[in-house]
CSV table of C-alpha atoms in Angstrom, one decimal:
chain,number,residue,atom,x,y,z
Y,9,UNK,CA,0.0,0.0,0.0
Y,10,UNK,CA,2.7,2.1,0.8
Y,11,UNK,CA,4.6,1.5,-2.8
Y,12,UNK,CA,1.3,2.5,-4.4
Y,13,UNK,CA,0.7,5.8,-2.5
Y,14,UNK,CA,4.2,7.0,-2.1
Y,15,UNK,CA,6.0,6.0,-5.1
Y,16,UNK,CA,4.2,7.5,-7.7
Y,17,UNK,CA,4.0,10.9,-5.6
Y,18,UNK,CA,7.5,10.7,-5.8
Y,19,UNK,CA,7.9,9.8,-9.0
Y,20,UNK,CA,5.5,12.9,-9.9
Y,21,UNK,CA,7.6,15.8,-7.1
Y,22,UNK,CA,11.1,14.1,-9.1
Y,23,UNK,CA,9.1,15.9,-12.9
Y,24,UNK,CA,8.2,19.3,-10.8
Y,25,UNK,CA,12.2,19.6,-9.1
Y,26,UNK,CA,13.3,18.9,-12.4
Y,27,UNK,CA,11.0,21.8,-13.9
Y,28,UNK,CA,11.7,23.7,-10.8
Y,29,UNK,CA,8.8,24.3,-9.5
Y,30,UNK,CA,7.1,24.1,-6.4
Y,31,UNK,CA,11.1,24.8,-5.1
Y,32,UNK,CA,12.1,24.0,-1.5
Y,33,UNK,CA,8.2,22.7,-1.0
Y,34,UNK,CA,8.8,20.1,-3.5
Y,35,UNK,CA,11.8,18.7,-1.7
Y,36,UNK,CA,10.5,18.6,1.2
Y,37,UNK,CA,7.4,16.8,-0.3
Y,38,UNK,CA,9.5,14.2,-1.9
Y,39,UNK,CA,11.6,13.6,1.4
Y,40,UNK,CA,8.3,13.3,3.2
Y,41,UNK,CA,7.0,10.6,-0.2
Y,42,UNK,CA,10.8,8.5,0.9
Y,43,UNK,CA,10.6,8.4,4.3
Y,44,UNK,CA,7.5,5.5,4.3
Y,45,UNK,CA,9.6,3.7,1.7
Y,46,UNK,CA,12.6,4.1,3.6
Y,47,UNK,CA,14.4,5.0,1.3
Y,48,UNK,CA,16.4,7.2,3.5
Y,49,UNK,CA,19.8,7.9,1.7
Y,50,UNK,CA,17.0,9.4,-0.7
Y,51,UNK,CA,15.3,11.3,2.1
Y,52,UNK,CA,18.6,12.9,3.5
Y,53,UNK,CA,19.9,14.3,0.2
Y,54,UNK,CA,16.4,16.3,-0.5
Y,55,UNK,CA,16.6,17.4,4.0
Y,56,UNK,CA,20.4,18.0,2.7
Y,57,UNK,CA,19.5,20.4,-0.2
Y,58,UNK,CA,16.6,22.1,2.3
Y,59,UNK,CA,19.8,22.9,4.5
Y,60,UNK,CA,21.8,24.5,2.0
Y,61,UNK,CA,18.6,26.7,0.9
Y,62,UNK,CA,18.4,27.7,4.8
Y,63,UNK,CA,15.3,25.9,5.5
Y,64,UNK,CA,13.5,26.1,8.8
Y,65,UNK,CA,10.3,24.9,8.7
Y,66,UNK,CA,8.7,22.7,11.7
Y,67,UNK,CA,8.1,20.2,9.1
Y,68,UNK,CA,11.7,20.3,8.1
Y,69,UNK,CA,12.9,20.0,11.7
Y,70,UNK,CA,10.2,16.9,12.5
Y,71,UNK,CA,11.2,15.0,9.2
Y,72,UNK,CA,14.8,15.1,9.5
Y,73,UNK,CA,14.8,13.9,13.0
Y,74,UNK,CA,12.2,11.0,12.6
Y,75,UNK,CA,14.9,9.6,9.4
Y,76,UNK,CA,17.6,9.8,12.1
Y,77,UNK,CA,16.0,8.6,14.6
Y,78,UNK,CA,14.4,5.5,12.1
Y,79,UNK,CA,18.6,4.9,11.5
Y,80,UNK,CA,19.3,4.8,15.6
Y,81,UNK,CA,20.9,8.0,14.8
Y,82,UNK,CA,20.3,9.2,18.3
Y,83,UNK,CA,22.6,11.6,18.7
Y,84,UNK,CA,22.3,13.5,15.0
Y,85,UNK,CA,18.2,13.3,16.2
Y,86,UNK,CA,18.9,15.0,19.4
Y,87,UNK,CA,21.0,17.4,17.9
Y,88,UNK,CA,18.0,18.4,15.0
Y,89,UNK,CA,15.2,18.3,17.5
Y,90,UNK,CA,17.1,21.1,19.7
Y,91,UNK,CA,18.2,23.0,16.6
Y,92,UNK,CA,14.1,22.7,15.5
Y,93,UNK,CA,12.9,23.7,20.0
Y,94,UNK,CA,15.3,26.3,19.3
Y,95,UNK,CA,12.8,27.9,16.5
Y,96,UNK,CA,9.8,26.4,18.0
Y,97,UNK,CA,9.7,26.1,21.9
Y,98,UNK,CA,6.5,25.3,22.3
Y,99,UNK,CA,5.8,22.9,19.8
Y,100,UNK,CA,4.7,19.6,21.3
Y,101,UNK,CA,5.2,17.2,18.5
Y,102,UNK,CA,9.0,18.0,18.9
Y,103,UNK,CA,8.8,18.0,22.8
Y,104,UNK,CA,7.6,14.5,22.4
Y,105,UNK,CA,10.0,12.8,20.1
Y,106,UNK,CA,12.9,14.9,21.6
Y,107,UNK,CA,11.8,12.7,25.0
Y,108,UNK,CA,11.3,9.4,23.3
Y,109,UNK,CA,14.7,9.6,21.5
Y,110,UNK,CA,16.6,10.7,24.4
Y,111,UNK,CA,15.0,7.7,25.7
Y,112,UNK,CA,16.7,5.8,23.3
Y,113,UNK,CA,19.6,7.0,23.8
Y,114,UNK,CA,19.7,5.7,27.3
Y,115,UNK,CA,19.6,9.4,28.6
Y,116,UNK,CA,16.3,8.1,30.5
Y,117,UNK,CA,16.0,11.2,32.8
Y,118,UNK,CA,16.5,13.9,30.4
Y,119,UNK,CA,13.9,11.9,27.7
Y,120,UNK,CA,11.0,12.0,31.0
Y,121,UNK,CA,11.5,16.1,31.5
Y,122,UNK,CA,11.1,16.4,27.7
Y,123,UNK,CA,8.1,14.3,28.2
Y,124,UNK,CA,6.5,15.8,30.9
Y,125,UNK,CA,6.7,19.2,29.3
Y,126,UNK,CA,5.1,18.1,26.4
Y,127,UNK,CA,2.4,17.0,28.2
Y,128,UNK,CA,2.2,20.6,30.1
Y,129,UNK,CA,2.1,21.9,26.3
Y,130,UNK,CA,-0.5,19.3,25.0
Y,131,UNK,CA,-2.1,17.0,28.0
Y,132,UNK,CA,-3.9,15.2,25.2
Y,133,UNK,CA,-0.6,14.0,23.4
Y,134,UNK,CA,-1.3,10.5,23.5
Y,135,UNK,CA,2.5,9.7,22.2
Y,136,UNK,CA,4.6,11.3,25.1
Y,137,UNK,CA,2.2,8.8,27.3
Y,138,UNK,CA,2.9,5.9,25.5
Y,139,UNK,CA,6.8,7.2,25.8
Y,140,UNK,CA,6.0,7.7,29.6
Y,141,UNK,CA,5.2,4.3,29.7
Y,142,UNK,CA,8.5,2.9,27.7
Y,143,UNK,CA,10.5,5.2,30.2
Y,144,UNK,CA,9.2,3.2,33.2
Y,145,UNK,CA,9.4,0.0,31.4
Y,146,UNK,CA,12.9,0.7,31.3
Y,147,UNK,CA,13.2,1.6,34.9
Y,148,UNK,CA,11.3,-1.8,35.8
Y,149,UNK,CA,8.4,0.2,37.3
Y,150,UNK,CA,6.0,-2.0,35.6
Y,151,UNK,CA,2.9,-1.0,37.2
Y,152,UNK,CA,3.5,2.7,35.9
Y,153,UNK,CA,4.7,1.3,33.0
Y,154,UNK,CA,1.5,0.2,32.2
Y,155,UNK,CA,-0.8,2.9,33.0
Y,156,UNK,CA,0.9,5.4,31.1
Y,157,UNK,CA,0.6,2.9,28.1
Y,158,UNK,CA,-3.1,2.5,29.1
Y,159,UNK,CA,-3.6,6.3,29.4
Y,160,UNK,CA,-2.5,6.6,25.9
Y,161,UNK,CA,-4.4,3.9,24.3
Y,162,UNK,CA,-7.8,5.4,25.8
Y,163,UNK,CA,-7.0,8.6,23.9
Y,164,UNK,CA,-6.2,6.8,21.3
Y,165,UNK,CA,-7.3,2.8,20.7
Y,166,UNK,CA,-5.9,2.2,17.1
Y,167,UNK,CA,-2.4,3.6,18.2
Y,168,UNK,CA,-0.7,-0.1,17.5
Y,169,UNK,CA,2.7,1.0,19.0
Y,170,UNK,CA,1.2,1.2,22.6
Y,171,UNK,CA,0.1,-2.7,22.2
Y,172,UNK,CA,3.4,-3.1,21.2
Y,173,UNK,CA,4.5,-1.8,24.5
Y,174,UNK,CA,1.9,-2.7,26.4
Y,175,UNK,CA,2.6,-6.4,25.3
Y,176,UNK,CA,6.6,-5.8,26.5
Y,177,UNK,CA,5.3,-4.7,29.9
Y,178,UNK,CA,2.9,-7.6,30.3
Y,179,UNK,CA,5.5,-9.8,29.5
Y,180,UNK,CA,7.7,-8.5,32.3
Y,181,UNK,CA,4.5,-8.7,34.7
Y,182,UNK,CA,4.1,-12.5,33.8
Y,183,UNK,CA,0.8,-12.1,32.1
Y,184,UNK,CA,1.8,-14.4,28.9
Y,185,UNK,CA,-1.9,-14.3,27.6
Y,186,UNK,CA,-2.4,-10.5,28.1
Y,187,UNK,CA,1.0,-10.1,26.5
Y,188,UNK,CA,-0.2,-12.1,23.2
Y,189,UNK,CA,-3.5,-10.7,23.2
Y,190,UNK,CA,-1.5,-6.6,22.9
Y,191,UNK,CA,1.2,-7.9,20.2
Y,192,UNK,CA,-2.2,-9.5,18.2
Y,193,UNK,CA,-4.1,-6.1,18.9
Y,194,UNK,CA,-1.0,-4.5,17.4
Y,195,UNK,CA,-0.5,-6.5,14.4
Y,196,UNK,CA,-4.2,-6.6,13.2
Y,197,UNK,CA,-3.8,-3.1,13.6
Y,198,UNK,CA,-1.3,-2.6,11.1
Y,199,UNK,CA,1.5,-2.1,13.0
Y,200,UNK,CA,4.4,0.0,12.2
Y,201,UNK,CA,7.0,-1.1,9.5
Y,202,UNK,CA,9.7,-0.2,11.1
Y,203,UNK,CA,8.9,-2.6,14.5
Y,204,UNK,CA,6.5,-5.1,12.3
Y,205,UNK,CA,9.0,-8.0,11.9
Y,206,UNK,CA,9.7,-7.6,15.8
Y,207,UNK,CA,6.0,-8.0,16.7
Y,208,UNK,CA,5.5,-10.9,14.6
Y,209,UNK,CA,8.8,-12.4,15.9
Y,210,UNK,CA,7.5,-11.8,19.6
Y,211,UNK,CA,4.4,-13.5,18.5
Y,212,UNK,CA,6.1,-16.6,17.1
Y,213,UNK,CA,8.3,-17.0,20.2
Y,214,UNK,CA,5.7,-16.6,22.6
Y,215,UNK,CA,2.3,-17.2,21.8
Y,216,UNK,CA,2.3,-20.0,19.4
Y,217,UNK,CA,2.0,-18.2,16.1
């Protein structure tokens, strides 16, 4: 699905750059069309020509940081989300992921006072709750663990990377069946491609499928 909607966008954004129109949109359009496909040495060259234009959009800042932070480039993320808090201070979107990546990049304390003011920005953020939750996970607080992954999924129920989570944690409670039953949610959900393989391979190991 994903080939279908992205390529041919792409395909269509390469014609306009090459007629030069649309300029630094256009780039940045494209570099949004690779970044589902992965292609990501495709995805850096058009973030790479926004930086030489002396782009500075929020949508610059995001998208660059999420293509790091897809290649574990922790630090390069860290170092685009403050450039992009910088220009945008109150902009919860890059509060959150700023949190989550410091997260994991094992700076656990800094990642939970990203994530708390993101939440003092936007209490509603259902992603900086689900983070909330992988923070504890990783501090073996498992019962806060799992209500900040529960808080998030009752603002939002189709969000497939809290079951992911939420399966992780139930794991390290003991609950095997509740475990099984979140990976499931989060695969017939349409889980992520970047963590799909891991769900199904968390899902063969332990649940019989």
């Amino acid at each position: 699905m994903l080939q279908r909607q992205y390529k041919p966008a792409a395909k269509e954004l390469s014609k306009a750059i090459a007629k030069n129109v649309k300029g630094n949109q256009a780039h940045l359009d494209r570099a949004y069309c690779y970044y589902p496909l992965k292609a990501y040495d495709k995805a850096t060259a058009d973030l790479a020509y926004l930086k030489e234009q002396g782009e500075t959009s929020f949508q610059y800042y995001s998208l660059k940081s999420l293509v790091e932070l897809d290649q574990k480039q922790y630090q390069a993320a860290i170092n685009t989300l403050s450039e992009g808090l910088r220009a945008y201070p109150d902009n919860h979107f890059l509060w959150g992921t700023y949190g989550y990546t410091q997260i994991e990049n094992n700076n656990l304390e800094e990642g939970y006072k990203a994530l708390q003011h993101c939440l003092k920005l936007d209490s509603t953020y259902y992603i900086a709750y689900n983070s909330l939750g992988w923070y504890h996970y990783q501090k073996k607080d498992y019962i806060k663990a799992e209500e900040m992954v529960k808080k998030s999924l009752e603002i939002d129920p189709t969000n497939s990377y809290a079951y992911r989570n939420l399966g992780f944690i139930l794991k390290a409670t003991g609950d095997a069946a509740g475990a099984c039953r979140a990976w499931k949610r989060a695969e017939y959900l349409g889980f992520s491609t970047d963590y799909d393989n891991e769900v199904k391979d968390m899902l063969g190991a332990n649940c019989g499928s």
